[in-house]
Coordinates of C-alpha atoms and ligand atoms in Angstrom, one line a residue:
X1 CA 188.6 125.4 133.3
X2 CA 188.4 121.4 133.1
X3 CA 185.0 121.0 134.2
X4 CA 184.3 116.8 133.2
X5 CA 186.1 113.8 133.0
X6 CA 186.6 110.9 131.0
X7 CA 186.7 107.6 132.4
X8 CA 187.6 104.9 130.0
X9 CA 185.4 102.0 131.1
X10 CA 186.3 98.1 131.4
X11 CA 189.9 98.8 133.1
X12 CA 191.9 97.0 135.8
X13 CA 192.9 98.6 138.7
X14 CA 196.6 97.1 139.2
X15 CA 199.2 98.9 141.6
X16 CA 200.2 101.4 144.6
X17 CA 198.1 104.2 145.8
X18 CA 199.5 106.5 148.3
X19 CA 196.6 107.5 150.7
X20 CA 196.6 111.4 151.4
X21 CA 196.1 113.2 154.6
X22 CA 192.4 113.2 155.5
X23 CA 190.5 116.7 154.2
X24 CA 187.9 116.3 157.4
X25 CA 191.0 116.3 159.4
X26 CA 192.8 118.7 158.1
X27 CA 190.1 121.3 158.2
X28 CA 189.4 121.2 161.6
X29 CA 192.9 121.2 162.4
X30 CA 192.9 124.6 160.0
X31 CA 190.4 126.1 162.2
X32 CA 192.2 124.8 165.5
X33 CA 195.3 127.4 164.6
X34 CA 193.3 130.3 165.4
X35 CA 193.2 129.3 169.1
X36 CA 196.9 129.9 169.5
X37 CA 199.0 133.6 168.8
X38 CA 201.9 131.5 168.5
X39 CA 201.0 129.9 165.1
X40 CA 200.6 126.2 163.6
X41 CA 202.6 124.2 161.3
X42 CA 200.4 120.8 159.9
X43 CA 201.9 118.5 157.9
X44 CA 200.3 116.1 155.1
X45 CA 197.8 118.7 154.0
X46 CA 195.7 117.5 150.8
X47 CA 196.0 120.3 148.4
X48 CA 192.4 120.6 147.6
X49 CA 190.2 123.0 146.6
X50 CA 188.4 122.7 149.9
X51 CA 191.6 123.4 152.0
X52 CA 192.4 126.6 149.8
X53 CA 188.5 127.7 150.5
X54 CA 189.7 127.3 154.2
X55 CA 192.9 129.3 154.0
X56 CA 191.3 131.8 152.0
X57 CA 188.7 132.4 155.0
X58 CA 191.7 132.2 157.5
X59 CA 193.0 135.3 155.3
X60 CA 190.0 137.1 155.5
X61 CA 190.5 136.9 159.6
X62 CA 194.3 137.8 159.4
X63 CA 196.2 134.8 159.5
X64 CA 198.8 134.6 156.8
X65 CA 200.4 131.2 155.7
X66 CA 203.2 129.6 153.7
X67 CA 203.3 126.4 151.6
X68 CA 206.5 124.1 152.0
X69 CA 206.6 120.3 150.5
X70 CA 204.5 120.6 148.0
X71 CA 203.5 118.3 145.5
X72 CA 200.4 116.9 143.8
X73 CA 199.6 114.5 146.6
X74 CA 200.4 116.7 150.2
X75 CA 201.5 119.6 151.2
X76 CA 202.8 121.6 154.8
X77 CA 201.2 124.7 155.9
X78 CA 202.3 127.0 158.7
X79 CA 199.8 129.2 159.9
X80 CA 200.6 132.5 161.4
X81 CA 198.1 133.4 163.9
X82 CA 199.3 137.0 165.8
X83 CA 197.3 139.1 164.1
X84 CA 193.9 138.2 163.5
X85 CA 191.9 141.4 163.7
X86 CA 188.4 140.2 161.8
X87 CA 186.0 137.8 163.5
X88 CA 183.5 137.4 160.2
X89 CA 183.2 134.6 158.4
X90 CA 181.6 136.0 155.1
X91 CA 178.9 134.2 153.4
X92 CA 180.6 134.4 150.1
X93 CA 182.9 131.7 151.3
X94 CA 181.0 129.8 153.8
X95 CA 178.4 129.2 151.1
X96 CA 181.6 127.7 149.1
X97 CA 182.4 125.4 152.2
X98 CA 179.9 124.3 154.9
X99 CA 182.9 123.4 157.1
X100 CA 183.6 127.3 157.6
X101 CA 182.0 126.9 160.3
X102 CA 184.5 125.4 161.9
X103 CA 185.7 128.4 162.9
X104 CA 182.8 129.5 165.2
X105 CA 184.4 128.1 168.0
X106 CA 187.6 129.1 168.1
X107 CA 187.0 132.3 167.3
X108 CA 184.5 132.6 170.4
X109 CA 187.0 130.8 172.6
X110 CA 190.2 133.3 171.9
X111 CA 188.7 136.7 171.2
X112 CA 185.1 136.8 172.9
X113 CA 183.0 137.8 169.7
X114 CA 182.8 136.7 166.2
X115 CA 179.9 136.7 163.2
X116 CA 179.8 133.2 161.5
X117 CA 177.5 133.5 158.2
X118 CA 174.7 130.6 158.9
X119 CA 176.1 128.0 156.0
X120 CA 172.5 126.7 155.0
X121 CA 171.7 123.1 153.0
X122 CA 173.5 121.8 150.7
X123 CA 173.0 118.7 148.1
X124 CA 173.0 116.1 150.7
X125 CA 171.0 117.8 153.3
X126 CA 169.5 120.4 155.2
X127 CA 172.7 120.3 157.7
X128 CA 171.5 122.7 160.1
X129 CA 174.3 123.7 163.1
X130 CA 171.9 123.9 165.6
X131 CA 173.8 122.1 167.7
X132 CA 176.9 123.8 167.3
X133 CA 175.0 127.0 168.3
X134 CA 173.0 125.1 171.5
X135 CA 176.6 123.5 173.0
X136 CA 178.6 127.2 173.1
X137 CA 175.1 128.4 174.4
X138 CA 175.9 126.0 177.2
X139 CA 179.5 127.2 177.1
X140 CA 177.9 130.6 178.0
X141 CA 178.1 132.6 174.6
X142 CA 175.2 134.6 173.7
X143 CA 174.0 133.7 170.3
X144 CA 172.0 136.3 168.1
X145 CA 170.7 134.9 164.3
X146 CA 170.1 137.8 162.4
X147 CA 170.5 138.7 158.8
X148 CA 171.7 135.5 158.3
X149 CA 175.0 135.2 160.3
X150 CA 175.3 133.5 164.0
X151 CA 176.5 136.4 166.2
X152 CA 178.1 135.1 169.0
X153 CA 179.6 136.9 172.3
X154 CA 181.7 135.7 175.0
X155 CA 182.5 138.6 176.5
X156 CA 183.7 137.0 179.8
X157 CA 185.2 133.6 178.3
X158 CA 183.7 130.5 178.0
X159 CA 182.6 128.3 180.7
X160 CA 183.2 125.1 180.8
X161 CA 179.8 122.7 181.2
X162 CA 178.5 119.1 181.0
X163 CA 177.0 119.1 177.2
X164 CA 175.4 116.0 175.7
X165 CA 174.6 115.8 172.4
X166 CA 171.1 115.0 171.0
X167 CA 172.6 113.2 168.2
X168 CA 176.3 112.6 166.7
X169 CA 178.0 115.2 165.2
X170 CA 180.9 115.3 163.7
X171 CA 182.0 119.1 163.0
X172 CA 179.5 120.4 166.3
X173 CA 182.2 117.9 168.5
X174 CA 184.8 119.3 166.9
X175 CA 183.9 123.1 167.7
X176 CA 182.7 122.4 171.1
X177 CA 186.3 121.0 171.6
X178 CA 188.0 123.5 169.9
X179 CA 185.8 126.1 171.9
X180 CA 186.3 124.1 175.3
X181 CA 189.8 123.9 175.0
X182 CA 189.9 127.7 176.0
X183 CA 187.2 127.6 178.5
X184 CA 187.5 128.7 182.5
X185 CA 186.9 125.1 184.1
X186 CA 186.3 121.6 182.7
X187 CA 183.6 120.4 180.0
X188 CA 182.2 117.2 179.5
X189 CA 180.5 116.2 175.9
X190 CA 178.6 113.5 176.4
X191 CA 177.4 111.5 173.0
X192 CA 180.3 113.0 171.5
X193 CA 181.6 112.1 168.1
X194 CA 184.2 109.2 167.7
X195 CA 185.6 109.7 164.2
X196 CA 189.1 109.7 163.7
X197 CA 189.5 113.0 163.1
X198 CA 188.0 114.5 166.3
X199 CA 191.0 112.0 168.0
X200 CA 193.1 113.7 165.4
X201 CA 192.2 117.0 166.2
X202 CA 192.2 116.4 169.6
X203 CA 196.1 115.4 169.6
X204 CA 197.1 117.9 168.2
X205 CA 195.0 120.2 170.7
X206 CA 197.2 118.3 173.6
X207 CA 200.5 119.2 171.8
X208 CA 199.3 122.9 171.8
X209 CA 198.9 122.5 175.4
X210 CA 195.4 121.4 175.8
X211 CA 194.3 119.2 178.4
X212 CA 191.9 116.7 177.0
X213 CA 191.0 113.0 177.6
X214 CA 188.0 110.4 176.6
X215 CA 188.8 111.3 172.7
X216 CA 187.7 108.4 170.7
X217 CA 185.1 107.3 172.9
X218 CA 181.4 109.3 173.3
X219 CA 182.7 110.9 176.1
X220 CA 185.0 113.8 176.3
X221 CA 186.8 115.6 179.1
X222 CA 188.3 118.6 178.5
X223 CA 190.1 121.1 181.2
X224 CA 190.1 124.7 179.6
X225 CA 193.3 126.5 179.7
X226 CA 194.3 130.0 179.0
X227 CA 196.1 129.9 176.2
X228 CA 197.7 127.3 174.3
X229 CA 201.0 127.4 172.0
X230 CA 202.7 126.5 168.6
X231 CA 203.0 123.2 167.8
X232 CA 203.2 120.9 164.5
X233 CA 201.2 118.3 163.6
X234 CA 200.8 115.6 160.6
X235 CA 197.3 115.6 159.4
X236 CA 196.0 112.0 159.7
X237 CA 195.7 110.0 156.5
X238 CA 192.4 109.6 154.2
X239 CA 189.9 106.9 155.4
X240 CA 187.6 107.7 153.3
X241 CA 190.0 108.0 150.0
X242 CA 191.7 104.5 151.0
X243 CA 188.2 103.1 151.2
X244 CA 187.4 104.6 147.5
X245 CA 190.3 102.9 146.4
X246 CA 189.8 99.9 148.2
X247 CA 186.5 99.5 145.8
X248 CA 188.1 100.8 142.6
X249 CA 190.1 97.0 143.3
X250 CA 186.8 95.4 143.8
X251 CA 185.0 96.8 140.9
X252 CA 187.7 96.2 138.5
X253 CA 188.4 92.5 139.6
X254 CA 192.3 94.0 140.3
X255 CA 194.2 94.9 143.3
X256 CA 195.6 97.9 144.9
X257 CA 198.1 98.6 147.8
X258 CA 196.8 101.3 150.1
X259 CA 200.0 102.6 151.7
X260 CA 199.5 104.4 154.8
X261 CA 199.4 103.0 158.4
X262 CA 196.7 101.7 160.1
X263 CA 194.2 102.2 157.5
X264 CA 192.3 98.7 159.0
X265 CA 191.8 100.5 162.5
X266 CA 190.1 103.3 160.4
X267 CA 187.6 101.6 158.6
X268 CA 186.5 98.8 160.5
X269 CA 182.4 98.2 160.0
X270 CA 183.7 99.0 155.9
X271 CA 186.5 96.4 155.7
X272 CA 183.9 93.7 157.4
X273 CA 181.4 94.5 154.8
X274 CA 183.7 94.3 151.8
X275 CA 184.8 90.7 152.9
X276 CA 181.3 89.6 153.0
X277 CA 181.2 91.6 149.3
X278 CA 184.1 89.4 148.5
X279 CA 187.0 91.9 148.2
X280 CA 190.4 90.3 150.2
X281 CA 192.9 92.7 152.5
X282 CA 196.2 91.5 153.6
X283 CA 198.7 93.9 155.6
X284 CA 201.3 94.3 153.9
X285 CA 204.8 96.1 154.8
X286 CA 203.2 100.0 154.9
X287 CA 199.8 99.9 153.9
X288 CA 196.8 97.3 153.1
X289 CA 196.7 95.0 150.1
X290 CA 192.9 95.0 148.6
X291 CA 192.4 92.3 146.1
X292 CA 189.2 91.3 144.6
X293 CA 188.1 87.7 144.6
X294 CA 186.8 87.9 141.6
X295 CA 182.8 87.0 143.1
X296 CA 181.3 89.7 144.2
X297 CA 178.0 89.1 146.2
X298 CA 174.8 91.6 147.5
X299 CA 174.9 93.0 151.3
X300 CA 173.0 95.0 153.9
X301 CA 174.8 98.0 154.4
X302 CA 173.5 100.8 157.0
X303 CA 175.3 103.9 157.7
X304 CA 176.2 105.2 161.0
X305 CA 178.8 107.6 163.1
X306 CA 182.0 105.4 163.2
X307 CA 183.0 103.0 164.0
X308 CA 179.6 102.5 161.9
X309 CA 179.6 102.1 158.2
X310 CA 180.5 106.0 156.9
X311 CA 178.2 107.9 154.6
X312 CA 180.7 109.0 152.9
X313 CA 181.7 105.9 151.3
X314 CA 177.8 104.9 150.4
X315 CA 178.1 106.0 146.9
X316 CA 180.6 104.6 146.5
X317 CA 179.8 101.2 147.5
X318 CA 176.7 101.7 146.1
X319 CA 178.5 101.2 142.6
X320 CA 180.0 98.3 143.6
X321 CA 176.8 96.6 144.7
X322 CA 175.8 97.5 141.0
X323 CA 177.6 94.9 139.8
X324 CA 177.6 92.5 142.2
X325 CA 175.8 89.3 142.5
X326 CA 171.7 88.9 143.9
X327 CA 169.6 91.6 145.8
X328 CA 171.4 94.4 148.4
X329 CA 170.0 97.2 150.6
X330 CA 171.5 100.3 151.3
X331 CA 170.0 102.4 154.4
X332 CA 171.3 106.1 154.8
X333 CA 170.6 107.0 157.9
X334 CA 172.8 110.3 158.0
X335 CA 172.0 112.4 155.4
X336 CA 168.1 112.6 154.0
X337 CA 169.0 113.5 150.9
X338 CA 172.1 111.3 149.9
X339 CA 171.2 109.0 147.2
X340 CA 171.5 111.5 144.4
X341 CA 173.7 109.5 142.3
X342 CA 170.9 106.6 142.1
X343 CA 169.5 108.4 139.3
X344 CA 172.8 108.5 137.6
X345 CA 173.7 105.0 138.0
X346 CA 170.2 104.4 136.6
X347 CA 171.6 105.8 133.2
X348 CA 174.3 103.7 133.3
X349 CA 172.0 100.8 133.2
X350 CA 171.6 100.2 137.3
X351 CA 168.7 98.9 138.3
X352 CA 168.3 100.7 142.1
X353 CA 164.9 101.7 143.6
X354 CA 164.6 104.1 146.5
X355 CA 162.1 104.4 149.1
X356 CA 162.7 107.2 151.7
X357 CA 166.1 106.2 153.0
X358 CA 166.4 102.9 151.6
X359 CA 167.7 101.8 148.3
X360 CA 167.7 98.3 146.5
X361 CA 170.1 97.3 144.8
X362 CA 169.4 94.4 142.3
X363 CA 172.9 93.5 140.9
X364 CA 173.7 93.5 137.2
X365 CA 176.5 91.6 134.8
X366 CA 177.0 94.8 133.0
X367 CA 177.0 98.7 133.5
X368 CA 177.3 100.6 130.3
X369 CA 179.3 103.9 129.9
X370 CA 177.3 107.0 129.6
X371 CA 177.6 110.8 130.4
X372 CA 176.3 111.7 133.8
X373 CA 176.6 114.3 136.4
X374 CA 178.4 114.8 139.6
X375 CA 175.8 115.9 142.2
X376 CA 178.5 116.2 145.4
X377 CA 181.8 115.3 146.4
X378 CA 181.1 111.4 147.1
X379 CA 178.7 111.0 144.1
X380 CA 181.3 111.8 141.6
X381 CA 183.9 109.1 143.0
X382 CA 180.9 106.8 143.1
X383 CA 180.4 107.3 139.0
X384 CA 184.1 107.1 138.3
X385 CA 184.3 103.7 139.7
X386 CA 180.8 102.5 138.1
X387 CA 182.4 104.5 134.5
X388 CA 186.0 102.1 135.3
X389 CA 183.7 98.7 135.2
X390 CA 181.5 99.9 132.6
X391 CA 180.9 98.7 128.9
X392 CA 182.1 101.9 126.8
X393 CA 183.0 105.1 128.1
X394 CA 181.7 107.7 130.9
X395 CA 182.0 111.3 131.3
X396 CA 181.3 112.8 134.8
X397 CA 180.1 116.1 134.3
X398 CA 180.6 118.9 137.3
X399 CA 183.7 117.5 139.0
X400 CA 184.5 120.3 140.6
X401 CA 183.6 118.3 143.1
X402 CA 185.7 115.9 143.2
X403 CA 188.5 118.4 143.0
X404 CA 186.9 119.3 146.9
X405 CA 187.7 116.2 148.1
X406 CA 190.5 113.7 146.2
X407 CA 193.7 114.9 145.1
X408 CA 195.3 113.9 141.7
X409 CA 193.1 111.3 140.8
X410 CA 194.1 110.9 137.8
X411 CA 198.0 110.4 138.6
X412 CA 196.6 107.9 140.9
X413 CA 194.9 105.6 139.1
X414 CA 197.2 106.4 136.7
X415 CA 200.3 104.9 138.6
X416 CA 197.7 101.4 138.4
X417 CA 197.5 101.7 134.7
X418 CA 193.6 103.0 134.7
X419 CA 193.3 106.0 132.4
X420 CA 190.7 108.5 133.6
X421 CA 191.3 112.3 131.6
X422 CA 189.9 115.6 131.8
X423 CA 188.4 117.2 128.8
Ligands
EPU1 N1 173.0 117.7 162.6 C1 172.0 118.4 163.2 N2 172.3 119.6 163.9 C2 173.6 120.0 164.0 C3 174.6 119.3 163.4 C4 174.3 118.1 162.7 O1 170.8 118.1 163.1 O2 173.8 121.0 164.6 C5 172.6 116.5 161.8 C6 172.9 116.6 160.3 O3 171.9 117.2 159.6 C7 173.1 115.1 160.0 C8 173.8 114.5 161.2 O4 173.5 115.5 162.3 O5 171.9 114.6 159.7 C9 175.3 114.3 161.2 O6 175.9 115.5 160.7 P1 177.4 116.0 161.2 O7 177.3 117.2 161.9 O8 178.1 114.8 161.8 O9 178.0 116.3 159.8 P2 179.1 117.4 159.5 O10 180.0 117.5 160.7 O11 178.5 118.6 158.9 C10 181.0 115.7 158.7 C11 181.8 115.6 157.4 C12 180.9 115.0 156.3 C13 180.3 113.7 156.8 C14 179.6 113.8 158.1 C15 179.1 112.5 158.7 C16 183.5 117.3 157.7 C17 184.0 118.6 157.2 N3 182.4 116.9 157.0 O12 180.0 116.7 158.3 O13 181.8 114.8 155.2 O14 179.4 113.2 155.8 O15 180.5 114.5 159.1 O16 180.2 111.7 158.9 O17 184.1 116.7 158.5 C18 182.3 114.6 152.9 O18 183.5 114.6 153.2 O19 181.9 114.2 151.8 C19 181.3 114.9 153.9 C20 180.0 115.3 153.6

């Protein structure tokens, strides 16, 4: 197996990228199948590692599925859902994929009972789901933690309850809605997530049947039903892949045509802070054009729940900010533990300091290629655009986990005349 890859540095990024369904959309949706006997059919499915870690744990519950479309950038999936008969998630794969536990809540919400292994930290955090467990508390399920797993009972159904959330979660709003959808009356979650993909999800919940309103905004209404049916759905594009690429034009001094629709509406807070960066968008017929101005200049950057300035495109940015002009501060205020790359940008000649959950950013002429490891999925994008503006060459070590979260990378780029290789 390919475990590193090769980024040739000093290369212009020059062409079109076709942006690829959203894997924090499509998971969800994954785990939204099980609420229905009468089986799921999604459409632009990333075929990533991550999405075969989810089908894998759908198969360990009972649901069998086919691939259609295939190729190296999407994929359709139907899910056939009649004859789940195991309500485990095992730790072997949840400790693969934290988003496992997406399937908490609609397991509770169709069959009563399930045993969710607890997914514990990971290299960005401590991530604990105790807000997962406290809303489907409120729902009525009994939770148990023991030996590790959640055990949770519903033995009467779920009620439906006013919920508000302590703080914004993106995969605990998407369980609670998953779980509500089933529930005996209405729910309200209050503080409730906006990302994209929670409206994604929820759309696709209303096609099943699901009555549900307020999605997109903090505050969700949802009128349980009792039971909802098959539907098909196409999995909302890659915000946080269009944004990658978006840099990959800035970094380079090139530019790149996103195509997909609406990418703007997804990524405002990012878009305003790569103008003031100096990067250009047009729309163009199909997508967003990203060009770089060729002056790239230090910011204050903070990250938030959308429409905030995602965490998951910090990293990257964070490369880009390498390189451009004068003094910039980066404040992660999701994750505690989310500046791992800083040390490997260091060894590509960065000059970053970090103090609790801020970094500065003092920008430099010149990176230099070096090799360096891939701590998590967003660090190793993050090193593959500092290794594509970078004197010499780069290896990125580990990026297996990069294959969790972008597909084809390499054809990609590769269609903008940017070689990256695995060795
Ligand atoms: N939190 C709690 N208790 C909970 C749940 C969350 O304290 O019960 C805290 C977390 O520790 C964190 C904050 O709340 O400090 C936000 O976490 P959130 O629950 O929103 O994160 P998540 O749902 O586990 C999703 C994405 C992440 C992305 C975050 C934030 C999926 C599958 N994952 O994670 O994506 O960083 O939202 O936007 O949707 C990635 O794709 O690289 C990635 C890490």
């Amino acid at each position: 197996m390919t475990k590193k890859i090769l980024v040739y540095g000093q290369q212009v990024v020059q062409g079109k990228i076709p942006i690829s369904g959203a894997k924090n959309a499509a998971l969800p949706l994954l785990a939204a199948s099980i609420l229905s006997e009468d089986g799921l059919t999604l459409n632009n499915v990333p075929p990533l590692s991550d999405i075969r870690t989810m089908l894998v744990l759908l198969g360990t519950l009972g649901i069998e599925h086919s691939v259609s479309n295939l190729n190296s950038f999407s994929m359709s999936l139907n899910c056939k859902t009649d004859a789940i008969s195991n309500f485990e998630a095992p730790y072997d794969i949840v400790k693969q994929m934290r988003a496992s536990i997406l399937v908490l809540g609609p397991l509770l919400a169709r069959f009563g009972q399930c045993k969710v292994s607890l997914p514990g930290g990971c290299a960005i955090g401590v991530r604990p789901i105790d807000l997962h467990l406290k809303g489907l508390q409120a729902l009525g399920a009994t939770i148990e933690l023991k030996d590790g797993y959640v055990y949770a009972q519903a033995k009467r159904g779920l009620k439906g309850t006013e919920f508000t959330f302590p703080i914004v979660t993106v995969t605990g709003t998407e369980n609670l809605l998953m779980a509500a959808a089933l529930a005996d009356g209405e729910t309200v979650l209050k503080n409730a997530a906006r990302e994209p993909e929670i409206k994604d999800l929820a759309s696709c919940l209303i096609k099943m049947g699901a009555k549900i309103s307020g999605h997109g905004t903090s505050e969700i209404r949802i009128k349980g039903v009792s039971r909802l049916h098959y539907t098909d759905h196409t999995v909302l594009l890659d915000r946080i892949e269009a944004g990658t690429y978006a840099i990959a034009a800035g970094i380079t001094n090139g530019q790149v045509d996103l195509i997909g629709h609406s990418i703007k509406d997804l990524l405002p807070t990012f878009i305003k802070k790569m103008e003031e960066i100096g990067l250009m968008f047009e729309d163009i017929n199909g997508g967003l054009r990203v060009t770089s101005s060729g002056k790239l200049n230090g910011t204050k950057i903070t990250t938030e729940p959308f429409p905030g300035f995602p965490t998951d495109l910090q990293a990257q940015t964070m490369s880009l900010l390498c390189v451009a002009s004068g003094k910039s501060l980066i404040n992660e205020t999701i994750w505690e533990n989310r500046f791992m790359h800083v040390a490997e940008l260091i060894r590509m000649g960065a000059s970053i300091s970090v103090t609790g959950a801020r970094a500065t950013i003092i920008g430099k002429h010149q990176l230099v290629g070096a090799p360096v490891m891939a701590t998590d999925l967003r660090a190793s994008s993050s090193l593959i655009l500092a290794g594509l503006v970078a004197k010499g060459n780069t290896i990125v070590d580990r990026v297996y986990h990069l294959d969790r979260g972008y597909c084809a990378m390499e054809e990609k780029f590769g269609n903008c005349g940017v070689k990256i290789e695995r060795i």
